[in-house]
mmCIF file of C-alpha atoms in Angstrom:
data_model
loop_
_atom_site.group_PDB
_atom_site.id
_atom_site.type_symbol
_atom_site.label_atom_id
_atom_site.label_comp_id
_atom_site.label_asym_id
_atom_site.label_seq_id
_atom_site.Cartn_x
_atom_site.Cartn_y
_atom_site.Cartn_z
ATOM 1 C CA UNK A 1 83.978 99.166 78.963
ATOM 2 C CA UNK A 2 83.366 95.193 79.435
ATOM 3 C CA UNK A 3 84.820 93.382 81.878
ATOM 4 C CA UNK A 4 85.143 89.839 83.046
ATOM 5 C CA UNK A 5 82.492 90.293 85.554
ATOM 6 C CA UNK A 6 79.933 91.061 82.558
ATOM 7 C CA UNK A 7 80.001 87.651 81.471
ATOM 8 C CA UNK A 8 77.925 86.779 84.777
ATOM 9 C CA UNK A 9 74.131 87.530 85.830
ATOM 10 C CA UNK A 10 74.974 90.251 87.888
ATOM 11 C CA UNK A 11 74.229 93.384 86.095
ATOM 12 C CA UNK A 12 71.853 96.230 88.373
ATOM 13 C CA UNK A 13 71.637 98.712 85.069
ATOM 14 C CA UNK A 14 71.400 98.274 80.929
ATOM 15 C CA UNK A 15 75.063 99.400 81.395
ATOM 16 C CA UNK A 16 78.522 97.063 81.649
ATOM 17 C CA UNK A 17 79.759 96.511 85.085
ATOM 18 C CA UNK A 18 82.448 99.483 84.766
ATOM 19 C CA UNK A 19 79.944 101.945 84.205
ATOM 20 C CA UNK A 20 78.803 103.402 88.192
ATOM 21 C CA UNK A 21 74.207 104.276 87.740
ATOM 22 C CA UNK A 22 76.194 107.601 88.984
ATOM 23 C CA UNK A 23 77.956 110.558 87.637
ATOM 24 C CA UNK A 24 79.322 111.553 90.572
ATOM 25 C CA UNK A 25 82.821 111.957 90.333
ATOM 26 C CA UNK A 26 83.214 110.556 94.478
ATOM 27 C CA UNK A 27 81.944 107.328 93.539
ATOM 28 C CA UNK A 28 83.858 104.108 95.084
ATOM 29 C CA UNK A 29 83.879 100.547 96.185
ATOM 30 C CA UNK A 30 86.159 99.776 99.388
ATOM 31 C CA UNK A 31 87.324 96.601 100.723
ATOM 32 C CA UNK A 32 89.025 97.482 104.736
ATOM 33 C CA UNK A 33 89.969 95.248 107.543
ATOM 34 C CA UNK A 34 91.484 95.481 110.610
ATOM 35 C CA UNK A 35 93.105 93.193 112.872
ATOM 36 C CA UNK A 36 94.156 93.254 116.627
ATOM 37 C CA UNK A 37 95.327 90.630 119.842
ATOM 38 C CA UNK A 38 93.277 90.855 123.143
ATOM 39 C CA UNK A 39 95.895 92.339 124.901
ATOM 40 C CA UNK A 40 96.771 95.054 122.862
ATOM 41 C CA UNK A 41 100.332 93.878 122.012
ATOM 42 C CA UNK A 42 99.576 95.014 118.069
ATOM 43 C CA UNK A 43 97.202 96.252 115.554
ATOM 44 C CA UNK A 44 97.135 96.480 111.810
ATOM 45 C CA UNK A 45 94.829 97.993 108.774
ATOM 46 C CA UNK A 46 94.506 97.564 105.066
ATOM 47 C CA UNK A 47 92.519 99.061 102.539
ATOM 48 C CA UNK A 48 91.937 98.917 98.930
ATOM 49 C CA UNK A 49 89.324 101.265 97.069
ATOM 50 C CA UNK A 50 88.600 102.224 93.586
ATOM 51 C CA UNK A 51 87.049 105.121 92.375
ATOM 52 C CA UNK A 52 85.711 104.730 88.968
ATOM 53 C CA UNK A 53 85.386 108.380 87.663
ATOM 54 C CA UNK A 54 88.123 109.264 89.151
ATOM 55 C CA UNK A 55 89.939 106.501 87.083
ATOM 56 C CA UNK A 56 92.613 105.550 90.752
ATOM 57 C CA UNK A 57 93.134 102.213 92.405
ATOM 58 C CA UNK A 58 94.402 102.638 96.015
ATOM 59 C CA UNK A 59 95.334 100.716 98.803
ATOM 60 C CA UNK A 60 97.300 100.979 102.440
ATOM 61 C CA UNK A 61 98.823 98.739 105.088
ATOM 62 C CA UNK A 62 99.362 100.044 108.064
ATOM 63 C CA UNK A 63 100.702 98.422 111.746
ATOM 64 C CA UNK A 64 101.742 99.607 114.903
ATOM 65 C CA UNK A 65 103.108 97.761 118.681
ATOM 66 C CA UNK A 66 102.191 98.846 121.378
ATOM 67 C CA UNK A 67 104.857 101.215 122.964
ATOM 68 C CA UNK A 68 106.500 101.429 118.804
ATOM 69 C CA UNK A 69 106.043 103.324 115.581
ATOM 70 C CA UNK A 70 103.210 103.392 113.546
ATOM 71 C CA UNK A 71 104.554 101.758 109.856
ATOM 72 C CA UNK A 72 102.396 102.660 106.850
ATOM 73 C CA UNK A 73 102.436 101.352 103.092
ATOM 74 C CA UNK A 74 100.698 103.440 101.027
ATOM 75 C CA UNK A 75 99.494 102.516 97.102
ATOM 76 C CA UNK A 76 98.234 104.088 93.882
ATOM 77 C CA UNK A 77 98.029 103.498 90.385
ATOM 78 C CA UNK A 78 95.409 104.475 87.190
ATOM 79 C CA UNK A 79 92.434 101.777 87.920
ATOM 80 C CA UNK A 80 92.097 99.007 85.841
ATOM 81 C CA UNK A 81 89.075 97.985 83.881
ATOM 82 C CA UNK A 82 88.877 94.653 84.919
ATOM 83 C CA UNK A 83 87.101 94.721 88.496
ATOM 84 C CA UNK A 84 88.595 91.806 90.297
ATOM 85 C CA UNK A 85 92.369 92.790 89.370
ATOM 86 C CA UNK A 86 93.343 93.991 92.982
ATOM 87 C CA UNK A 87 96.961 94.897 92.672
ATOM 88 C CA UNK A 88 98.723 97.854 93.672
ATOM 89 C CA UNK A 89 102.396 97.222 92.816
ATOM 90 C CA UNK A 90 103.660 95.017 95.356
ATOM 91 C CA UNK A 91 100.081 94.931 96.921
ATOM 92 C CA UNK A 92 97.501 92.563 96.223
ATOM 93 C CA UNK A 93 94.409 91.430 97.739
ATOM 94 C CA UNK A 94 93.154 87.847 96.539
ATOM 95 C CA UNK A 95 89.497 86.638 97.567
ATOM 96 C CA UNK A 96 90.019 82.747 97.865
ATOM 97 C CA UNK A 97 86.213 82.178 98.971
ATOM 98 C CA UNK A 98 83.842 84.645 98.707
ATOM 99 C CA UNK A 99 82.374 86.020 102.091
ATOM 100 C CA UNK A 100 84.667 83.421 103.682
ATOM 101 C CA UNK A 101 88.200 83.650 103.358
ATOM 102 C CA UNK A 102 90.623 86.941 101.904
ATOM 103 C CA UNK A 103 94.627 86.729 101.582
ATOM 104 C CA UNK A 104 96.268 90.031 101.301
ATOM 105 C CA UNK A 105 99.854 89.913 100.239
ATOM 106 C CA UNK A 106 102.232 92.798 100.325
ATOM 107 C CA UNK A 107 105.523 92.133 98.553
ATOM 108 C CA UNK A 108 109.191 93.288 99.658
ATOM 109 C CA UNK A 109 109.214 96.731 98.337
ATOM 110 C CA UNK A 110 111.290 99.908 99.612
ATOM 111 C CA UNK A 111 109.410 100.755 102.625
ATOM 112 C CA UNK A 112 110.068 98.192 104.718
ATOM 113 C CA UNK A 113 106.537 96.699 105.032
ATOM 114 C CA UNK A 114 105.786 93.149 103.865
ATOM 115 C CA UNK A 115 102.716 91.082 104.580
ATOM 116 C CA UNK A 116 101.178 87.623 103.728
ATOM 117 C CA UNK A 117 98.020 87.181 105.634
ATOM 118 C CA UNK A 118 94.706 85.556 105.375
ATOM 119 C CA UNK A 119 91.526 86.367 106.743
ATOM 120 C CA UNK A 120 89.170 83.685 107.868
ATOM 121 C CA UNK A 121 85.136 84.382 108.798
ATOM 122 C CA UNK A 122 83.634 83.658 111.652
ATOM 123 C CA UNK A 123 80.028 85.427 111.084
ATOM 124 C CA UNK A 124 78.194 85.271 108.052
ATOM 125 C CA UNK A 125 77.850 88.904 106.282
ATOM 126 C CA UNK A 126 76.275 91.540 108.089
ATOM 127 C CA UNK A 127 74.553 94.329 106.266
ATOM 128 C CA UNK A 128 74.244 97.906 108.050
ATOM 129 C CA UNK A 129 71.994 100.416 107.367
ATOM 130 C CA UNK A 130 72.162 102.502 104.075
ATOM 131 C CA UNK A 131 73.735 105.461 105.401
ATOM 132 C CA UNK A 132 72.865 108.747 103.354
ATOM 133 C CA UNK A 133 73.838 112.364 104.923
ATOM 134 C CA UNK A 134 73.263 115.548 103.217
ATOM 135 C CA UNK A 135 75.033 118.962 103.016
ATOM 136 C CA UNK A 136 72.397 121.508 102.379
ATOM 137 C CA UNK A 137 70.588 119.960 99.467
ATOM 138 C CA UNK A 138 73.640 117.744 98.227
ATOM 139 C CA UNK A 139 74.171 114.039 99.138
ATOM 140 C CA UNK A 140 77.339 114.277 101.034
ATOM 141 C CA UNK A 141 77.425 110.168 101.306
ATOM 142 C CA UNK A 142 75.905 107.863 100.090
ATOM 143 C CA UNK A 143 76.926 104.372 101.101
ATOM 144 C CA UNK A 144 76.041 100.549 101.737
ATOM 145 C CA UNK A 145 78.077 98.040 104.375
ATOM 146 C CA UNK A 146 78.756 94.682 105.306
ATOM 147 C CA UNK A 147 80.811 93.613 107.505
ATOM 148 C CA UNK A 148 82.295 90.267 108.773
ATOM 149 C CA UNK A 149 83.997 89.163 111.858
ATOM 150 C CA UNK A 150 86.570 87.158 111.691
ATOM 151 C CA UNK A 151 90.853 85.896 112.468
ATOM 152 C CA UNK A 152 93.614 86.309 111.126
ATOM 153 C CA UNK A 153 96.909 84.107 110.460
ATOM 154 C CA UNK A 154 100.183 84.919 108.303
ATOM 155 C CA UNK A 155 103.179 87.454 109.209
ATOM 156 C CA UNK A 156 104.085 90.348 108.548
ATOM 157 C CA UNK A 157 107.520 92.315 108.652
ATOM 158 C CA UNK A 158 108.297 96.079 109.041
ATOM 159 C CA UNK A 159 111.502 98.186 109.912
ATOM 160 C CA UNK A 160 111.429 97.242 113.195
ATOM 161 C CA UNK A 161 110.629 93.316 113.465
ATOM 162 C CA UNK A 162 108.642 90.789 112.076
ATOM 163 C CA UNK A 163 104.900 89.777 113.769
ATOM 164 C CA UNK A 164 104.079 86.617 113.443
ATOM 165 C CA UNK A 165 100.307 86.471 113.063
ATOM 166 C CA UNK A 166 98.146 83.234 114.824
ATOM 167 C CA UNK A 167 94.101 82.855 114.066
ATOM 168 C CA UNK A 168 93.997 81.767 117.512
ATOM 169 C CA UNK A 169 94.888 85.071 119.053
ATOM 170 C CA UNK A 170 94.135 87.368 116.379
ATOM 171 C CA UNK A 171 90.781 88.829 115.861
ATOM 172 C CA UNK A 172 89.127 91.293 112.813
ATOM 173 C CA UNK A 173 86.990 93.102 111.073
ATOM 174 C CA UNK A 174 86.168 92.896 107.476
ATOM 175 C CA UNK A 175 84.318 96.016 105.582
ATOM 176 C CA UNK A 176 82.956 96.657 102.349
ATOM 177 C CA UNK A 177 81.208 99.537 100.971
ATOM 178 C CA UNK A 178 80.200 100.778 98.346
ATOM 179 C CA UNK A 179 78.596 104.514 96.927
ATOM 180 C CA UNK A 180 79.333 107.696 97.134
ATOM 181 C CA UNK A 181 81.551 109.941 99.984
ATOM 182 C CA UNK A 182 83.890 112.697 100.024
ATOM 183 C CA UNK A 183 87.278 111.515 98.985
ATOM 184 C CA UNK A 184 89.906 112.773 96.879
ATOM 185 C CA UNK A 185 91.176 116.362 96.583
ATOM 186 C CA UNK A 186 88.921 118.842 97.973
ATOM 187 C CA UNK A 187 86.193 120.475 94.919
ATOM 188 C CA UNK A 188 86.738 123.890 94.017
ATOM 189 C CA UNK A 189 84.777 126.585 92.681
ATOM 190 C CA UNK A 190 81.331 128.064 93.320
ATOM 191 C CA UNK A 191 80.478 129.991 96.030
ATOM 192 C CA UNK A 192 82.535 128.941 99.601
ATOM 193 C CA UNK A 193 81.166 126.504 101.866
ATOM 194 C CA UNK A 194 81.698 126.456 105.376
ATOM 195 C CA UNK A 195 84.155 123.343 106.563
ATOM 196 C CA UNK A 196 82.034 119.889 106.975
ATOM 197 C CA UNK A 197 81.398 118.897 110.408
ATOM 198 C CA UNK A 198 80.813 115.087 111.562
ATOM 199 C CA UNK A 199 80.103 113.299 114.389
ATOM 200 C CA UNK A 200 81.042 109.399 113.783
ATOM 201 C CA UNK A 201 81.558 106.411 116.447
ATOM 202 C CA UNK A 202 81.878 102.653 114.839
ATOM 203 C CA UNK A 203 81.806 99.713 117.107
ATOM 204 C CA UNK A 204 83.032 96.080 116.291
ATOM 205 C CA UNK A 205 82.949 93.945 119.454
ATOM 206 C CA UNK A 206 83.786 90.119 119.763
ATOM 207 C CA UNK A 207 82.563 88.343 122.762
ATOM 208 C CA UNK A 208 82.781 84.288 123.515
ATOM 209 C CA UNK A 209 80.089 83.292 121.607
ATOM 210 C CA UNK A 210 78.241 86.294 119.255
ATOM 211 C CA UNK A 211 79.308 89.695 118.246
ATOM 212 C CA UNK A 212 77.755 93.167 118.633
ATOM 213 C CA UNK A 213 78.126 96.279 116.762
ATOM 214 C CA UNK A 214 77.085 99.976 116.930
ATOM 215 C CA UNK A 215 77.508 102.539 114.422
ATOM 216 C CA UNK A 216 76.791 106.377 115.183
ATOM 217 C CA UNK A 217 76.635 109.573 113.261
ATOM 218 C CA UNK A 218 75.228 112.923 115.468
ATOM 219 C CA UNK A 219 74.474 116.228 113.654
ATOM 220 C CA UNK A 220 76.407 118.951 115.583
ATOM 221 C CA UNK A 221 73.509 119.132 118.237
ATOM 222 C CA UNK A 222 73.948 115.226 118.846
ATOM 223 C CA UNK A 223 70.780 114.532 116.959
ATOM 224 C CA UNK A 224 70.284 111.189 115.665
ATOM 225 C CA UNK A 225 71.666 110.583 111.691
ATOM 226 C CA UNK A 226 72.357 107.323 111.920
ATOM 227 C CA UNK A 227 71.704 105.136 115.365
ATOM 228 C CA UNK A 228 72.069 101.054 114.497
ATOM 229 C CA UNK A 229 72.845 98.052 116.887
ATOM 230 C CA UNK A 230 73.203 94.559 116.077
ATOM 231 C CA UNK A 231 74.455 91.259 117.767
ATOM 232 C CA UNK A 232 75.102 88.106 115.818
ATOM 233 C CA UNK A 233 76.159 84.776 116.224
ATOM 234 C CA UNK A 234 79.786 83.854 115.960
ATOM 235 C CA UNK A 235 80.961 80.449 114.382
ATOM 236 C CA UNK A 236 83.878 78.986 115.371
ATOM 237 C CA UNK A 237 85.653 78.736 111.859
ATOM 238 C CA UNK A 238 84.300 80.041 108.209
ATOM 239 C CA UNK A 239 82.882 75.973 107.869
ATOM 240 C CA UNK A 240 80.303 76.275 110.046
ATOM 241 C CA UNK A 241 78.827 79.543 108.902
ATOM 242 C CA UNK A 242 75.573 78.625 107.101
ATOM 243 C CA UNK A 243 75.483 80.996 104.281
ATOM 244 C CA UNK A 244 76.508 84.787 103.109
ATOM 245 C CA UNK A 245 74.086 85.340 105.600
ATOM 246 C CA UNK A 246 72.261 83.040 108.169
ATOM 247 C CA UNK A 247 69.405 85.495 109.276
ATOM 248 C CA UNK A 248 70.360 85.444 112.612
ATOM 249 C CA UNK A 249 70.936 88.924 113.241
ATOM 250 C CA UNK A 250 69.307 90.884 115.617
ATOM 251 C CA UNK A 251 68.634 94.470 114.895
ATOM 252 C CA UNK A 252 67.837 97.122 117.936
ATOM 253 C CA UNK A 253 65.581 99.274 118.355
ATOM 254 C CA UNK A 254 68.142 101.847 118.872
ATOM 255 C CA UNK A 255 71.566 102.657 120.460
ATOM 256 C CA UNK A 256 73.084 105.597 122.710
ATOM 257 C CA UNK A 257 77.073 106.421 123.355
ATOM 258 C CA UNK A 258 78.739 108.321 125.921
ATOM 259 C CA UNK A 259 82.319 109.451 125.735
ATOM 260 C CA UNK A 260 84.802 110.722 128.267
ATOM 261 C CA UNK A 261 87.497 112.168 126.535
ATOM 262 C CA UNK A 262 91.716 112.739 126.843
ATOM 263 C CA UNK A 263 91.749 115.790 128.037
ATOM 264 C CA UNK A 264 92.891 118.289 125.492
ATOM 265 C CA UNK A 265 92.548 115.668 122.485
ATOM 266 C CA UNK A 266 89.243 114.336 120.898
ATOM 267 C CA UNK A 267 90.331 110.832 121.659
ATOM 268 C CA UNK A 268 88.291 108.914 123.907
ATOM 269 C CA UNK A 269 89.744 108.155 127.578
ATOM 270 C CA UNK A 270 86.499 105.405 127.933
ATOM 271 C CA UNK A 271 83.255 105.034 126.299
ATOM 272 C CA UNK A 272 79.614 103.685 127.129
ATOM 273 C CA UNK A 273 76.908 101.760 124.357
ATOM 274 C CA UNK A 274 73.544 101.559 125.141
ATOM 275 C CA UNK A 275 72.207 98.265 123.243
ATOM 276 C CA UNK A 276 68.015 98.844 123.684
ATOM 277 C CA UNK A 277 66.437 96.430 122.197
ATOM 278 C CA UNK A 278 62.592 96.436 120.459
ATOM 279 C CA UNK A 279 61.015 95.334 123.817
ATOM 280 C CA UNK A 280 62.706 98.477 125.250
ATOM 281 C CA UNK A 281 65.354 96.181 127.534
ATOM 282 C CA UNK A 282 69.133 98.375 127.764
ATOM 283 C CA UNK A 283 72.311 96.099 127.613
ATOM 284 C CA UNK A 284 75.045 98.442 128.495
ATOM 285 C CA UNK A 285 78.562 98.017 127.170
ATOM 286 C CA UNK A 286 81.847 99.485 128.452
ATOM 287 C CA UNK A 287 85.134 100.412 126.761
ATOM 288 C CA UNK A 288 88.238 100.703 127.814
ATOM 289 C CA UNK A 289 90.913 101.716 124.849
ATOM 290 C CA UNK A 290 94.024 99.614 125.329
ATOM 291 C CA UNK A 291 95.645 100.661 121.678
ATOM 292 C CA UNK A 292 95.733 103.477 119.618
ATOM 293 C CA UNK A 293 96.026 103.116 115.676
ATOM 294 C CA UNK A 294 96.065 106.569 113.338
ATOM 295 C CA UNK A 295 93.647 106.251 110.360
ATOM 296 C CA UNK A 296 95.749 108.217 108.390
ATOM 297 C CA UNK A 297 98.008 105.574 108.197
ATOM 298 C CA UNK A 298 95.419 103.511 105.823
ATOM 299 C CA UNK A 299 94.808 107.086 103.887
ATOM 300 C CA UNK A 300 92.156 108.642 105.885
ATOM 301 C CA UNK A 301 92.603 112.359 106.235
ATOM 302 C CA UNK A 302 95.854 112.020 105.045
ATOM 303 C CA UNK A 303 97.854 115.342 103.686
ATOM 304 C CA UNK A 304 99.939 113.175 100.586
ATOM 305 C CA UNK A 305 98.198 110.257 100.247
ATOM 306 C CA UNK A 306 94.307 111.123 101.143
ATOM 307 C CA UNK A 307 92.088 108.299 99.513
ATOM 308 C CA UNK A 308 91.176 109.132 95.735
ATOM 309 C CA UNK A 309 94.095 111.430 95.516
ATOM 310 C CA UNK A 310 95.748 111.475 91.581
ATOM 311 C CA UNK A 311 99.350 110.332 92.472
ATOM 312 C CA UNK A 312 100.316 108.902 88.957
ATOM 313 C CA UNK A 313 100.326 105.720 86.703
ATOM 314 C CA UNK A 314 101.275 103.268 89.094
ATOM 315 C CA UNK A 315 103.432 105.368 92.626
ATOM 316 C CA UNK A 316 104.379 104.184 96.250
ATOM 317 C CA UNK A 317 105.163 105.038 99.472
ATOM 318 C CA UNK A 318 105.565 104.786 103.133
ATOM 319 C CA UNK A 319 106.527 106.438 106.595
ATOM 320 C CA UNK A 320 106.660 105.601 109.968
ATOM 321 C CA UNK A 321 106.082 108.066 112.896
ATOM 322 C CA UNK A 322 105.482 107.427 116.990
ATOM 323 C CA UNK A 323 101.883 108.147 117.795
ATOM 324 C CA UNK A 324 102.529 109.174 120.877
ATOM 325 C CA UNK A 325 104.205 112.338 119.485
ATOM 326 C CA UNK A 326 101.815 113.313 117.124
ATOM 327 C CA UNK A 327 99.396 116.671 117.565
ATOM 328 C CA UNK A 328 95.899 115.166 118.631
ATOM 329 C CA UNK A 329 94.262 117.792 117.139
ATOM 330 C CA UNK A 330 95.815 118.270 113.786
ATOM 331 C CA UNK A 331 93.111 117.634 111.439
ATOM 332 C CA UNK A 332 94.984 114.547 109.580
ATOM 333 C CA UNK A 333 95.174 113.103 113.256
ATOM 334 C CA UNK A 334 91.846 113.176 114.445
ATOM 335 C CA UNK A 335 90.739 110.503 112.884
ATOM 336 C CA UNK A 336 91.486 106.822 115.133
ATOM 337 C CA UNK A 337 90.650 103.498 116.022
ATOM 338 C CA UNK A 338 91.744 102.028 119.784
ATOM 339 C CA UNK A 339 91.659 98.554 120.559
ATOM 340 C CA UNK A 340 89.069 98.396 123.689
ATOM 341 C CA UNK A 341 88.471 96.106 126.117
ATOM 342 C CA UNK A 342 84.572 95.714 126.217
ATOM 343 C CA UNK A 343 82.416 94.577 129.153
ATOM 344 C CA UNK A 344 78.912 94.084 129.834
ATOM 345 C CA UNK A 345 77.569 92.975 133.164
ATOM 346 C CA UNK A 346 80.353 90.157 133.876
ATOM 347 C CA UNK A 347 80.923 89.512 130.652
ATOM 348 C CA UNK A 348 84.214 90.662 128.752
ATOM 349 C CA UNK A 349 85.079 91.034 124.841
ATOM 350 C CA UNK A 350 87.230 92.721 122.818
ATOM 351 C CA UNK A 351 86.863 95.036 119.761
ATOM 352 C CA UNK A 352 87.781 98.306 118.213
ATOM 353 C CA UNK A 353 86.113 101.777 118.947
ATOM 354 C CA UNK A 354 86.549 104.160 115.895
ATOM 355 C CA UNK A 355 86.075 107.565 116.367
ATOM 356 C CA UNK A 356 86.254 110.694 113.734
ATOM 357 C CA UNK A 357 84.959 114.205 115.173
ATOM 358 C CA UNK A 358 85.417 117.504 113.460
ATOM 359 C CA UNK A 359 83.093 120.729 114.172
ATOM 360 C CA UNK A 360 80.994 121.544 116.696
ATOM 361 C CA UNK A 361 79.979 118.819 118.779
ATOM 362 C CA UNK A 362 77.393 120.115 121.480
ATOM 363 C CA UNK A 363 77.196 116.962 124.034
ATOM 364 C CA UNK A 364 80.933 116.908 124.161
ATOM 365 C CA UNK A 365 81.284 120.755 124.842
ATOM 366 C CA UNK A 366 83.145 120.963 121.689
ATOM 367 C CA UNK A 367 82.383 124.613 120.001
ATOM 368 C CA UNK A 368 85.084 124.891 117.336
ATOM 369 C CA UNK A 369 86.082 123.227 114.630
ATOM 370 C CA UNK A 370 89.088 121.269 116.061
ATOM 371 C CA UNK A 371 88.925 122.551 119.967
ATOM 372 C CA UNK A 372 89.562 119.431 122.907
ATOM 373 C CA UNK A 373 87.795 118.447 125.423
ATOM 374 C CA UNK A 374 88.171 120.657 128.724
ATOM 375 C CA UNK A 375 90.119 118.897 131.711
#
């Protein structure tokens, strides 16, 4: 089970690289961005993942217009040994610098979809709390995060024109994690289990000279699971960022969300963050969605090509649908990210809001499993 990676200091257990410390078959390591202008005009997601016990290597590219279709690319093959070969037919993702620069090429292939873009940092690497949430006495997830803020230039193409991509207009988010959640067809056997329920709101702002970012998860009560706020400084190109990272972070003391829904949908209409920091001072940020992007286009919840799902050796596909047609509450739907417009006293930014709600959800008056929010 050796791998190139072995032949470097890096090793956390007696075993090789390949070999996950666990047994559980959910195991994965993700790389995600997004990508997004201020005004809305486009947004697009990739993701690549592999699951080690599950032996799979996926990936996704996904973009929509506003006012267009959604395009999706979607990727899977048996997962290499070697680590760092990150190619999914006519997908690959290349990391030119660590924690500074990432191209992500998509070949011409049968769907339409072709990309060649590169992702430049503008914040050194920001590490979120371990996030661990149980079901009954089982570790549900199990998962560690960093993200990076950062642009975007290149171009990409899809049925229905070509984008050209500029790092002066373009913003994004970079994510990697790593550990253990539910992915992957469904287990079965044993005795039934009642249908999982989560609460989850995820953050990424830009404004003109740091970032902030809040990431959520409520029991069905709205307890607290996970409550984290940060702000950072923003550089203005990967040169001057000081180091993976620069221990500039600040971390609140907590964080508190408020969400007016669409009515009939479990999409928010506008959202408030509460930013309190340790000395007990509230920054309060509003956000106005501008875009809507569906998750399932990178994967996420999807019915065919759900992340960890066995497709075959190496298998692709694609589809494009109009958003504004789908069923908000179909479960494979649920699950979105809007571009928002953020502001905070006179200040304005610009970011995503990511949002994934199924169950009971008390504070938002939600008492079934996939019931909308009342009028």
């Amino acid at each position: 089970m050796l791998n190139k990676l072995d032949d470097f200091p890096i090793h956390q257990t007696p075993e090789p690289i390949a070999v996950p410390i666990t047994s559980d078959r959910n195991v994965y390591d993700r790389t995600w961005f997004n990508g997004y202008t201020a005004d809305g005009a486009y947004y697009f997601g990739i993701g690549i993942a592999i699951y080690p016990h599950r032996k799979i290597l996926d990936c996704a590219f996904s973009v929509v217009e506003r006012g267009g279709r959604q395009h999706c690319f979607y990727g899977s093959r048996r997962a290499p040994i070697e680590r760092t070969e990150m190619q999914v037919g006519p997908f690959r993702l290349e990391v030119l610098e660590p924690m500074l620069r990432t191209r992500v090429v998509l070949d011409d292939n049968a769907t339409g979809l072709a990309c060649d873009l590169t992702f430049s940092a503008r914040t050194a690497a920001i590490q979120e709390a371990r996030q661990t949430l149980w079901s009954g006495d089982r570790r549900a997830m199990d998962s560690t995060r960093f993200d990076q803020f950062g642009r975007w230039h290149g171009v990409i193409s899809h049925p229905d024109g070509e984008i050209k991509v500029d790092d002066r207009s373009c913003y994004g988010t970079k994510d990697r994690s790593w550990g253990v959640r539910n992915v992957g067809e469904r287990d079965v056997g044993g005795a039934p289990m009642p249908p999982p329920s989560v609460f989850f709101l995820w953050a990424p702002l830009v404004w003109d000279d740091h970032i902030s970012h809040a990431i959520f998860f409520d029991g069905t009560r709205g307890e607290a699971l996970v409550r984290e706020g940060i702000i950072a400084p923003l550089y203005r190109s990967e040169v001057e960022i000081p180091g993976v990272v620069d221990g500039l972070d600040r971390r609140m003391a907590t964080a508190r969300h408020r969400v007016t829904y669409v009515p009939n949908t479990r999409l928010a209409r506008s959202a408030e963050i509460d930013l309190v920091d340790v000395d007990g001072h509230t920054s309060t940020i509003a956000l106005d969605p501008i875009l809507k992007f569906q998750m399932k286009g990178l994967g996420y919840g999807h019915p065919q090509w759900g992340q960890g799902m066995w497709k075959g050796e190496l298998e692709i596909g694609g589809e494009s649908f109009d958003p504004s047609t789908l069923d908000p509450l179909a479960r494979e739907n649920v699950h979105a990210q809007q571009v928002v417009r953020a502001r905070q006293g006179d200040r304005t930014g610009i970011g995503v809001l990511e949002q994934l709600c199924f169950g009971p959800y008390r504070p938002s008056g939600f008492s079934e499993f996939l019931d909308g929010a009342k009028g």
